Coordinates of C-alpha atoms and ligand atoms in Angstrom, one line a residue:
X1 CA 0.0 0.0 0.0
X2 CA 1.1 3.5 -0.8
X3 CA 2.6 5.5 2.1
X4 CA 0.3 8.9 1.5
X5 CA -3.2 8.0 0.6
X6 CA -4.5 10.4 -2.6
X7 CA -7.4 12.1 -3.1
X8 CA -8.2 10.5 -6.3
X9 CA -7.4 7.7 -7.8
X10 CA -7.2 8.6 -11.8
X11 CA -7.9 5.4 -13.5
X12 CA -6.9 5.9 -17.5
X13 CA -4.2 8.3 -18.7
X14 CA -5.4 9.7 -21.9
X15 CA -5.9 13.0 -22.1
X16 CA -9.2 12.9 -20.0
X17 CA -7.1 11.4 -17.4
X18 CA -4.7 13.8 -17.5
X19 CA -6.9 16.7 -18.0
X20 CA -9.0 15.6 -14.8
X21 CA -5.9 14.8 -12.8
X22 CA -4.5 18.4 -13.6
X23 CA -7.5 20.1 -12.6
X24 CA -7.8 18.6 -9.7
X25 CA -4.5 18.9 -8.5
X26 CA -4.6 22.9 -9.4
X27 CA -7.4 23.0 -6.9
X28 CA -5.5 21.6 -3.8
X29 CA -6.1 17.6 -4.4
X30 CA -3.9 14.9 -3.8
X31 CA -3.8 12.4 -7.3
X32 CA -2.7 9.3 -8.6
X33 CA -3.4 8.2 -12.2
X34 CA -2.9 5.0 -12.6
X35 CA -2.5 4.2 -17.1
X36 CA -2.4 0.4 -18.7
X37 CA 0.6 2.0 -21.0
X38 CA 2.4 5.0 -21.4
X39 CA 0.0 8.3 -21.0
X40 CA -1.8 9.9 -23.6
X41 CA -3.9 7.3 -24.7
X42 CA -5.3 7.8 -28.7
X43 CA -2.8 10.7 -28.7
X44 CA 0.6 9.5 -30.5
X45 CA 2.5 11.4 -33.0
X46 CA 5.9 10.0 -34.8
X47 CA 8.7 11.8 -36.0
X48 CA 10.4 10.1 -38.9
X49 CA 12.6 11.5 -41.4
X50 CA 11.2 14.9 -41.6
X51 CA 7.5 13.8 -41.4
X52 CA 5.1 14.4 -38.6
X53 CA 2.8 11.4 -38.3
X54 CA -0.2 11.8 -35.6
X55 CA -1.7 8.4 -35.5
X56 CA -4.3 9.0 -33.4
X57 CA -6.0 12.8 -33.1
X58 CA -4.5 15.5 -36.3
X59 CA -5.6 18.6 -34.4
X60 CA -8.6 20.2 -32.2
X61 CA -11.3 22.8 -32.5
X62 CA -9.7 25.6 -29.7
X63 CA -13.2 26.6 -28.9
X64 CA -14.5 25.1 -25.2
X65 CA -13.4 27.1 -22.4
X66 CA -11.3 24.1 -20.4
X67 CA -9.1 23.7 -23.2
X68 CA -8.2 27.1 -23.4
X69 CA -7.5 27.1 -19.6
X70 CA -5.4 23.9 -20.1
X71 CA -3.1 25.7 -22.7
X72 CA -2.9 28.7 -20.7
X73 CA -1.6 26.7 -17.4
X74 CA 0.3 24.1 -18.8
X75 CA 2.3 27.7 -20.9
X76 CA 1.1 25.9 -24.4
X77 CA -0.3 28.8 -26.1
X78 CA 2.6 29.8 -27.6
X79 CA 3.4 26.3 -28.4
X80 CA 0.4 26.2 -31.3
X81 CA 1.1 26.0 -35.0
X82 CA -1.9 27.7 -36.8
X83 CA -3.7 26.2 -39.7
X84 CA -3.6 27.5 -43.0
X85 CA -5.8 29.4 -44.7
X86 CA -6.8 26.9 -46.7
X87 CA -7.5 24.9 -43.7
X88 CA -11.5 26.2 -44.1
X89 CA -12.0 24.2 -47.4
X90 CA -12.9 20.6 -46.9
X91 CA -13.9 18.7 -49.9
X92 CA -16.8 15.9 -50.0
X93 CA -17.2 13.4 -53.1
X94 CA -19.8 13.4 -55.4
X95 CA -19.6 11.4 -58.5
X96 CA -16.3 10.7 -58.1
X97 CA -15.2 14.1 -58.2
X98 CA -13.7 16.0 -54.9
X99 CA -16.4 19.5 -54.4
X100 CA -15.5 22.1 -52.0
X101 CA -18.1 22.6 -48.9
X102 CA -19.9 26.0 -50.0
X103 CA -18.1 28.4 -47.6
X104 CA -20.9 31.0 -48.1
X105 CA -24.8 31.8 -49.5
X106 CA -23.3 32.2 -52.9
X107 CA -21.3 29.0 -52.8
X108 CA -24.0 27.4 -51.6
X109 CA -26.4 28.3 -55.0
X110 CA -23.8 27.0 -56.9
X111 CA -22.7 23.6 -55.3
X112 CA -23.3 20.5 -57.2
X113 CA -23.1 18.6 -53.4
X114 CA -26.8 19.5 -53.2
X115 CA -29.7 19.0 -56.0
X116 CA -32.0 22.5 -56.6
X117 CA -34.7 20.4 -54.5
X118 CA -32.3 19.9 -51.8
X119 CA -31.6 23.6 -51.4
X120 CA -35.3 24.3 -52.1
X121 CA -36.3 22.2 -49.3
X122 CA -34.7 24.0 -46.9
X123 CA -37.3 27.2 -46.8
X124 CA -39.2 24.8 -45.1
X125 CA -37.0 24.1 -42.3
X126 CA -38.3 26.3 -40.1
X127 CA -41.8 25.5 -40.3
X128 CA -40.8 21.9 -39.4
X129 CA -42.3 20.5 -35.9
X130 CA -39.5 19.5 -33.4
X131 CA -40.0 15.9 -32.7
X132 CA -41.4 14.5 -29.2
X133 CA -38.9 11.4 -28.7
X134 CA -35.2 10.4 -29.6
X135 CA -34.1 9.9 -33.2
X136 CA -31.1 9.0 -35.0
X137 CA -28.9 11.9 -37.1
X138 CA -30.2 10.6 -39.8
X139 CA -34.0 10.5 -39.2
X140 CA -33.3 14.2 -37.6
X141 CA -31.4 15.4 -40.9
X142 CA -34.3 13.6 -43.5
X143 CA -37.1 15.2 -41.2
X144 CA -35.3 18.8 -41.4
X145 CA -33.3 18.5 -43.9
X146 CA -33.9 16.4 -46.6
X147 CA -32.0 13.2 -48.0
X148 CA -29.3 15.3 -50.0
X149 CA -27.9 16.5 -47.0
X150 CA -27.8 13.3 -45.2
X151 CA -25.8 12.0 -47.8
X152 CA -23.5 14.9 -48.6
X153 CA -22.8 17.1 -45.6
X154 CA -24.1 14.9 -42.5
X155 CA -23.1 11.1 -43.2
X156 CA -19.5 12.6 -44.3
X157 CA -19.5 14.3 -41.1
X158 CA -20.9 11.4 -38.7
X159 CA -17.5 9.8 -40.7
X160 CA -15.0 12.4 -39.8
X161 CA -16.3 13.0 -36.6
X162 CA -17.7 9.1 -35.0
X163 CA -16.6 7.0 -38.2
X164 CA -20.2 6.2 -37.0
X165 CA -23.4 4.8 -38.8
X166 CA -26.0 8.3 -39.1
X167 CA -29.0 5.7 -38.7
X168 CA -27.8 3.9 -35.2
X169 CA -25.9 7.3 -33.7
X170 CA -28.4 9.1 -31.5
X171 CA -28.9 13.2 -32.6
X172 CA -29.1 13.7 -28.9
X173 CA -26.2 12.3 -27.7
X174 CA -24.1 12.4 -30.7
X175 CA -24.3 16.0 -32.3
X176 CA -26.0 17.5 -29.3
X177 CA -25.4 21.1 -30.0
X178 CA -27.4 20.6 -33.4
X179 CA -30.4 18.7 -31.3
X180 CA -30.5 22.1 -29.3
X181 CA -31.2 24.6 -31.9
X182 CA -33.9 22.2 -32.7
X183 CA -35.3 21.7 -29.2
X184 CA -34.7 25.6 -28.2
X185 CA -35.3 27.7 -31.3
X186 CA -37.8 25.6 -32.7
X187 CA -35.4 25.2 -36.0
X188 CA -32.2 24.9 -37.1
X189 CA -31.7 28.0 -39.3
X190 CA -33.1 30.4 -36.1
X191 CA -30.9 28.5 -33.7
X192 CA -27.8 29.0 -35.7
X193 CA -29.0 32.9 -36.1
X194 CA -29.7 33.1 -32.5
X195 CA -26.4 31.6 -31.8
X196 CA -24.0 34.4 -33.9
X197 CA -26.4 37.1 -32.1
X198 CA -25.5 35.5 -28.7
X199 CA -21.6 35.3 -29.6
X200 CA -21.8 38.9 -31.5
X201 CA -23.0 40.0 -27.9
X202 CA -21.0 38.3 -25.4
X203 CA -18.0 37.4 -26.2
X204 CA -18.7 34.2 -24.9
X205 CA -15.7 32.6 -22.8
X206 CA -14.6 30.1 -25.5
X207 CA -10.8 31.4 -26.2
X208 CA -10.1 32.0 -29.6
X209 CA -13.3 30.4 -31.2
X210 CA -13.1 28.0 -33.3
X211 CA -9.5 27.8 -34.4
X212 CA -8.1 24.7 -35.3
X213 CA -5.1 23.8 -32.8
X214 CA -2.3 21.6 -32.9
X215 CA 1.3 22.0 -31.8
X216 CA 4.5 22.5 -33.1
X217 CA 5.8 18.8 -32.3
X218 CA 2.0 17.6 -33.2
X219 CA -0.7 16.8 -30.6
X220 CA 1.8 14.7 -28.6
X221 CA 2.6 17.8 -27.4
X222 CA 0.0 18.4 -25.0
X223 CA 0.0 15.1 -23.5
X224 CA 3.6 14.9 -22.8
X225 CA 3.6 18.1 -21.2
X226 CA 0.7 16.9 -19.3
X227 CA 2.9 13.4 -18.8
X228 CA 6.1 15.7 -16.9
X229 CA 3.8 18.2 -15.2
X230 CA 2.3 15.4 -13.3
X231 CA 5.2 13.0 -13.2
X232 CA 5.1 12.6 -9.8
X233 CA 2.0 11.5 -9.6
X234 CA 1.7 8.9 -12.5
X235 CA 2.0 5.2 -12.6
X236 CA 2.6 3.9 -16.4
X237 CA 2.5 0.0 -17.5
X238 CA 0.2 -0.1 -14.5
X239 CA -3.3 -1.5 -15.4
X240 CA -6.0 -1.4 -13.1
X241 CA -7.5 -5.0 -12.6
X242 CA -9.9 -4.6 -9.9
X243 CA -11.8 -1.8 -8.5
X244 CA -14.2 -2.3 -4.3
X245 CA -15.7 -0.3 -2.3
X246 CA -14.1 -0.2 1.4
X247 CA -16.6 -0.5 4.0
X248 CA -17.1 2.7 5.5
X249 CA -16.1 4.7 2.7
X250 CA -13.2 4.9 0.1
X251 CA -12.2 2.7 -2.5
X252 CA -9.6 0.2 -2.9
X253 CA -8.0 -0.2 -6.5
X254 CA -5.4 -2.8 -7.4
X255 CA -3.0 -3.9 -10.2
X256 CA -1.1 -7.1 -10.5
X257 CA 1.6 -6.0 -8.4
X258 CA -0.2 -2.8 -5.9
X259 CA -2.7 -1.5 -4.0
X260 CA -3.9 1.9 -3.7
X261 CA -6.4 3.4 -1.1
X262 CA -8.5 7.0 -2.0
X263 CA -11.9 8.4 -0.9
X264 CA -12.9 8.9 -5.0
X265 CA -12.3 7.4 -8.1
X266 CA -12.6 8.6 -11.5
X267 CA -13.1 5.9 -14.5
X268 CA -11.1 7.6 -17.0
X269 CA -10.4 4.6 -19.2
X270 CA -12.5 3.4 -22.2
X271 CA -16.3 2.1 -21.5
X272 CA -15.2 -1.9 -21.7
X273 CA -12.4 -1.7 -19.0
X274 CA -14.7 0.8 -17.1
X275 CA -17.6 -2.0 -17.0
X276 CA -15.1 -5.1 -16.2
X277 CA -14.0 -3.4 -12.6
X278 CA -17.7 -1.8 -12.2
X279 CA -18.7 -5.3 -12.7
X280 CA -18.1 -7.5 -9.9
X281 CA -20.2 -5.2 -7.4
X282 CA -22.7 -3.3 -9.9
X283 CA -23.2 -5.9 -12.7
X284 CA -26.1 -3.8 -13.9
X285 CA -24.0 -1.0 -14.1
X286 CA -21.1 -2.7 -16.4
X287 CA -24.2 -4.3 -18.5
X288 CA -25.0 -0.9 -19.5
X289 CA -21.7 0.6 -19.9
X290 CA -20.6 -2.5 -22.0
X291 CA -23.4 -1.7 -24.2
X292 CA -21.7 1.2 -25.5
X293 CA -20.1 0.2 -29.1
X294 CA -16.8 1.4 -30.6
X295 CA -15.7 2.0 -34.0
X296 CA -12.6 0.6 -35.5
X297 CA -10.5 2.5 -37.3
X298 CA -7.6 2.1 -39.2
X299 CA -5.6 5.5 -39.9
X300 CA -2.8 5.5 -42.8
X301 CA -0.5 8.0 -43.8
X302 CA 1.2 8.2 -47.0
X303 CA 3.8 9.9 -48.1
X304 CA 4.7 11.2 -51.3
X305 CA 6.9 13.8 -53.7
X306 CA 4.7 16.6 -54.8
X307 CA 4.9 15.8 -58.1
X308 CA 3.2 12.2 -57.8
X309 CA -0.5 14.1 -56.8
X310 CA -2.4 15.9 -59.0
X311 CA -4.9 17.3 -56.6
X312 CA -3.8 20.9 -55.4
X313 CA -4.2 19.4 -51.7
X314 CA -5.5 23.1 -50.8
X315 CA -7.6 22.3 -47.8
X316 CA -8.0 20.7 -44.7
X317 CA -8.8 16.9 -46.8
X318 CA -11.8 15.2 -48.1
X319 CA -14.3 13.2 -47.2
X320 CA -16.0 10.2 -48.6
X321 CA -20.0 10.3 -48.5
X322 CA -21.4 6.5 -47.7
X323 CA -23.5 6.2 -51.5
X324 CA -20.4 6.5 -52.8
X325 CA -19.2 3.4 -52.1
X326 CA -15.8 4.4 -51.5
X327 CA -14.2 2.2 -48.5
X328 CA -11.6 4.6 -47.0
X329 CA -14.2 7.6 -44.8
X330 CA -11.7 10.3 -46.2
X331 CA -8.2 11.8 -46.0
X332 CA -6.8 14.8 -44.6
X333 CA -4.2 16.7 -45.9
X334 CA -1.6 17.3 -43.0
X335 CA 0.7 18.7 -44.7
X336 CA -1.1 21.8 -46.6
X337 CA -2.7 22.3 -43.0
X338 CA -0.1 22.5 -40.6
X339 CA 3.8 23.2 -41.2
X340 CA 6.6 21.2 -40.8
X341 CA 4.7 18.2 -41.2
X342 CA 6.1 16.7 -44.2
X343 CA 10.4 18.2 -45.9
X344 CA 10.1 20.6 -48.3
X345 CA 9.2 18.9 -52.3
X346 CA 7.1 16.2 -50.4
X347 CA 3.5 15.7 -49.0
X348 CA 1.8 13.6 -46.4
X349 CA -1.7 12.5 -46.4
X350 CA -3.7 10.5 -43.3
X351 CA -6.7 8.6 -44.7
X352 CA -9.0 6.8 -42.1
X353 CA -10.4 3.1 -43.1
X354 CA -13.0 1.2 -41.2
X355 CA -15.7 2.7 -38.7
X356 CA -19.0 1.0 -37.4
X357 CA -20.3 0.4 -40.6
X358 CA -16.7 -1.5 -42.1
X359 CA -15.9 -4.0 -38.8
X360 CA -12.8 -5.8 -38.3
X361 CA -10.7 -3.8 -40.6
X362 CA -7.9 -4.2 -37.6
X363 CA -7.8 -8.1 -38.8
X364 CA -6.4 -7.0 -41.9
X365 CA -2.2 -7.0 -42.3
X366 CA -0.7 -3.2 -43.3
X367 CA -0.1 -3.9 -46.5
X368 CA -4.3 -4.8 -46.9
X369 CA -4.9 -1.5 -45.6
X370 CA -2.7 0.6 -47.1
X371 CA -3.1 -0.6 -50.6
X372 CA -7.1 -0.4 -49.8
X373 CA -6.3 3.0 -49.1
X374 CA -4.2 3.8 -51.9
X375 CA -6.7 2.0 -54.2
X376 CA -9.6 4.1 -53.1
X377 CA -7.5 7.7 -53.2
X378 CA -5.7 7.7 -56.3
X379 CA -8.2 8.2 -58.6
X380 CA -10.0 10.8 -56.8
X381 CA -6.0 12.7 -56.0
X382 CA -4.8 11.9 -59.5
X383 CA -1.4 10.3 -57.4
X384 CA 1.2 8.2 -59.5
X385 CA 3.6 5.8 -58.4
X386 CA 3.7 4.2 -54.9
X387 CA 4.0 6.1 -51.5
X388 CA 7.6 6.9 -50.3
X389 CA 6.6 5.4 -46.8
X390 CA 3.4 4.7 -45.2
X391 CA 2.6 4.0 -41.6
X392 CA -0.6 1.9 -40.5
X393 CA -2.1 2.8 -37.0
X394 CA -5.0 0.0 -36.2
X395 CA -7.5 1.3 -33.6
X396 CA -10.0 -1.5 -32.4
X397 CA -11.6 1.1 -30.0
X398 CA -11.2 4.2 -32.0
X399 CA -13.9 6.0 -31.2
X400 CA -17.4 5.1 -28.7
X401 CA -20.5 5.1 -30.6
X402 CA -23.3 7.5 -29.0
X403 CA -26.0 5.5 -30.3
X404 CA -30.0 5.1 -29.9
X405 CA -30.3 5.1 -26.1
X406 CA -27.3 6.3 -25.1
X407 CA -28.0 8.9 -22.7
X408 CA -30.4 6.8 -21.3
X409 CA -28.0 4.4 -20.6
X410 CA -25.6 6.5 -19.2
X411 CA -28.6 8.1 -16.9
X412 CA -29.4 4.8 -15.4
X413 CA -25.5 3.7 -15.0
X414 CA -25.0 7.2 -13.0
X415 CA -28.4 6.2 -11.1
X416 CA -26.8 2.6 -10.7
X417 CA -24.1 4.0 -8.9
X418 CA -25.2 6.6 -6.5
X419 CA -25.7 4.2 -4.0
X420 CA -21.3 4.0 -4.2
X421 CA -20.3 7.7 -3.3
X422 CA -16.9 8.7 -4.9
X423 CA -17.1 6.9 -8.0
X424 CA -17.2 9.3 -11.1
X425 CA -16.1 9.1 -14.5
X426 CA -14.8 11.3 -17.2
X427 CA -13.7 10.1 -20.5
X428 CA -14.6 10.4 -24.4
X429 CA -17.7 7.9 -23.9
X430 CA -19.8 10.7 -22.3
X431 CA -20.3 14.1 -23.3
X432 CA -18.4 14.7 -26.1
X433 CA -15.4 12.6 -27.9
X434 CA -13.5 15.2 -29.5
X435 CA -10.4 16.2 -27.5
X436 CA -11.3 19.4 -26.4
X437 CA -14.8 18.3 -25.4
X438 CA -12.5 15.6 -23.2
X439 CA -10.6 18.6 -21.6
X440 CA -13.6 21.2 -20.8
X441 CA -15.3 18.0 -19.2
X442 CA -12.8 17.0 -16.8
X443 CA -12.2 20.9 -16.1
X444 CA -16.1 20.5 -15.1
X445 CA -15.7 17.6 -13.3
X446 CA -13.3 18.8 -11.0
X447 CA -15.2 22.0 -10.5
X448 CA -17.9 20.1 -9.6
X449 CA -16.0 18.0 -7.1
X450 CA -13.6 20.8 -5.9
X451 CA -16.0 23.9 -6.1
X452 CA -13.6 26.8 -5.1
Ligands
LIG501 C1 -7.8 7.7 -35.2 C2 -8.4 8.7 -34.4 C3 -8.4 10.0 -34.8 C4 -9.0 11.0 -34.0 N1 -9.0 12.3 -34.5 C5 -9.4 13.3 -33.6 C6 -9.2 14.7 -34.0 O1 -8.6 15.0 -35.1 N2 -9.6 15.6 -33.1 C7 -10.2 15.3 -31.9 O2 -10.5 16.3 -31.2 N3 -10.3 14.1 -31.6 C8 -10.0 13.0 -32.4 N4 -10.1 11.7 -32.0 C9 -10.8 11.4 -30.7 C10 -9.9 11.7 -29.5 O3 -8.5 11.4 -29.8 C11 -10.3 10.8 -28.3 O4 -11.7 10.8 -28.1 C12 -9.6 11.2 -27.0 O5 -8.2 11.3 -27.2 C13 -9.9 10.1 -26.0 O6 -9.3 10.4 -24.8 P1 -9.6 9.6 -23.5 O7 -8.6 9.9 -22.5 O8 -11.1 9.7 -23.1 O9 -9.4 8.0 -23.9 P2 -8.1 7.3 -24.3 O10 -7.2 8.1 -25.1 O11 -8.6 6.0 -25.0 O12 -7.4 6.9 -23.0 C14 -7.9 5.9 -22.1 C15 -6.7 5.4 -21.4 O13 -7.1 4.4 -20.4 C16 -6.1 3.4 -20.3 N5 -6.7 2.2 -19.7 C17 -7.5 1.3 -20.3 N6 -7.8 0.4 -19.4 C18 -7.1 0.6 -18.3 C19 -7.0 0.0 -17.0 N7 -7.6 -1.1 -16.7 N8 -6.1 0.6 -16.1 C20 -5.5 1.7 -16.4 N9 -5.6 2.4 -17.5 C21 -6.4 1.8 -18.5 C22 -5.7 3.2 -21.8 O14 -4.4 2.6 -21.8 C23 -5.7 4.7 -22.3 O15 -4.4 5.3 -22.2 C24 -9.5 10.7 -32.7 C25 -9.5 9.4 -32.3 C26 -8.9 8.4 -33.1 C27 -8.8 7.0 -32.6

């Protein structure tokens, strides 16, 4: 047993371990996180000959206030590389040709992405009833929206963002913010307008809004900065293996070879390994929180001399619409978006493979994936010739699926547990899977638990 009991026992160091450990620790608490492997979790980048690889997250939206307050703490601001300009165009296939995202009302007249009905349609949207009970995105998006834009700007989305299947993924849960302007405003097209009047007006506390962030040695960055500043308090190669309550209050959490004591706990690890140490004393509990599916995704990068792609790369990448019956979900183009990601004369693309609706796309050797890959892009990037190098990342829990009944599920586990005070948990399976979302929430979390 350790000599000085913490406060909290972190269980899971990827960055909403970390985040939540931070936090806590800035407000006067005593931490331990305790991480299967080395910290950081989904966030690894690689340095190789003059190429910047991230294998896991490329970069993050700098616009929820905890993530700003991160940077700013851990001295990172500085530390940011900003995106090009040309970071604002993505592109989305359509008949095999790559089309900008309109950027504007004019764009928007002219895109072939949506039919004249499509765009017609939408007058409408505000006259559309809200509806009285859950639906997937893509009931939500038909309902409001029309079909067009469930095929061309939403299931491309639901890609980049869950590599998730629009019909199971709740609109709810998944793409909450979108479900409130529907719920609040009545419509879509008043709650986005309501939304720019509320920012015009308050400067709301978001940090720069919106800007896409990354760092100069990638995202890796950020974790390993979070990795030293809490050195001292951070057990690596350590995985948790069983998880009690103490009578009369506390917890007591083990690993093969340990034993630690601590009044709370925070399940900072993914939803499986969450619901095998919840299991032995809240099987209902760890029913529920196993019922929470993960995509798998395989990410590849490629790299190449200029001269082998036709495409201008000019944008942040593409993406890969479902009725087009491409395999790969899309590409991005790391080194137009970010410098000093790929030496001068060459480029580097990431292309993700798999997601809920492609399973077991880990089972398949490098070479599978990568020609797969390479298959599916170079018709639609005009490349020649073979990559330089390529580097397969395999992600059998890539992202958790916020599907049909999701946050009913994750209701009843919380009720589950509030019999077991000082049990809480914070990681990308609730309330948001995007880095940034990870941050704000354990920056909530520890407010919660820690008011000042
Ligand atoms: C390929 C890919 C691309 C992505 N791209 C982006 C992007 O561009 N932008 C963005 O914002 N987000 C992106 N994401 C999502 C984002 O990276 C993740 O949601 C986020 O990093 C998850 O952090 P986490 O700490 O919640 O979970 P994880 O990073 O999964 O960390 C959980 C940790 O728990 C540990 N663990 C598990 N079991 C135990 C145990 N029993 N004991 C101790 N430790 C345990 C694991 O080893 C792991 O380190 C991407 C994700 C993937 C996979």
């Amino acid at each position: 047993m350790e000599q000085a009991q913490p406060d909290f026992l972190v269980i899971g160091g990827g960055i909403s371990g970390l985040a939540c450990a931070w936090f806590l620790q800035q407000r006067g608490a005593k931490v331990r996180v305790l991480e299967a492997g080395r910290a950081g979790g989904k966030i690894q980048t690689l340095q190789q000959q003059g190429y910047l690889i991230e294998r896991g997250p490329n970069s993050t939206l700098d616009n929820r206030p905890g993530f700003h307050r991160l940077l700013t703490e851990l001295e990172l601001l500085t530390e940011r590389v900003q995106p090009s300009a040309a970071a604002k165009r993505r592109y989305v296939l359509k008949n095999g040709h790559l089309h900008p995202l309109p950027g504007g009302p004019v764009d928007f007249l002219r895109t072939p992405l949506f039919s004249w009905q499509d765009k017609l349609r939408l007058l409408a949207e505000p006259f559309i009833s809200p509806a009285q009970q859950e639906e997937s995105v893509a009931d939500f998006v038909r309902r409001r929206l029309g079909q067009g834009f469930l095929d061309y700007a939403i299931n491309p989305f639901v890609s980049g963002v869950y590599a998730g299947d629009p019909e199971r993924l709740s609109v709810q849960a998944a793409t909450a913010r979108v479900y409130r302007l529907e719920a609040e405003q009545g419509s879509l097209f008043k709650g986005a307008l309501a939304l720019m009047r509320q920012k015009r007006s308050s400067q709301l506390e978001t940090g720069p809004s919106g800007t896409l962030t990354s760092f100069k040695q990638g995202m890796q960055q950020l974790s390993e900065c979070l990795r030293q500043r809490l050195a001292t308090v951070l057990s690596e190669q350590c995985p948790v293996t069983a998880l009690q309550p103490v009578t009369g209050g506390g917890w007591l959490v083990e690993s093969a070879t340990q034993q630690w004591q601590a009044k709370q706990v925070i399940l900072a690890c993914p939803a499986p390994q969450a619901a095998q140490l919840i299991a032995p004393w809240q099987p209902q509990v760890a029913t529920l929180l196993g019922q929470i599916a993960y995509a798998e995704v395989a990410s590849v990068s490629l790299a190449f001399a200029r001269a082998q792609v036709e495409h201008a790369l000019d944008g942040f990448g593409a993406l890969f619409p479902r009725c087009e019956g491409v395999t790969t979900l899309g590409v991005l183009f790391p080194s137009s978006l970010f410098s000093g990601r790929a030496p001068d004369g060459k480029v580097l693309l990431t292309a993700f493979i798999g997601g809920r609706l492609h399973p077991g796309i880990c089972q398949h050797s490098d070479e599978a994936i990568s020609q797969q890959v390479l298959e599916d892009l170079r018709p639609l990037l005009g490349i020649r010739g073979q990559p330089e190098q390529h580097w397969v990342s395999r992600w059998p829990q890539a992202i958790p699926q916020y599907e049909l009944g999701h946050l009913q599920r994750l209701q009843q586990a919380q009720q589950g547990l509030a019999a077991y005070p000082g049990v809480h948990w914070r990681a990308n399976w609730s309330d948001g899977v995007s880095l940034a979302d990870c941050v704000d929430q354990a920056a909530q979390l520890a407010e919660r638990l820690l008011p000042a």
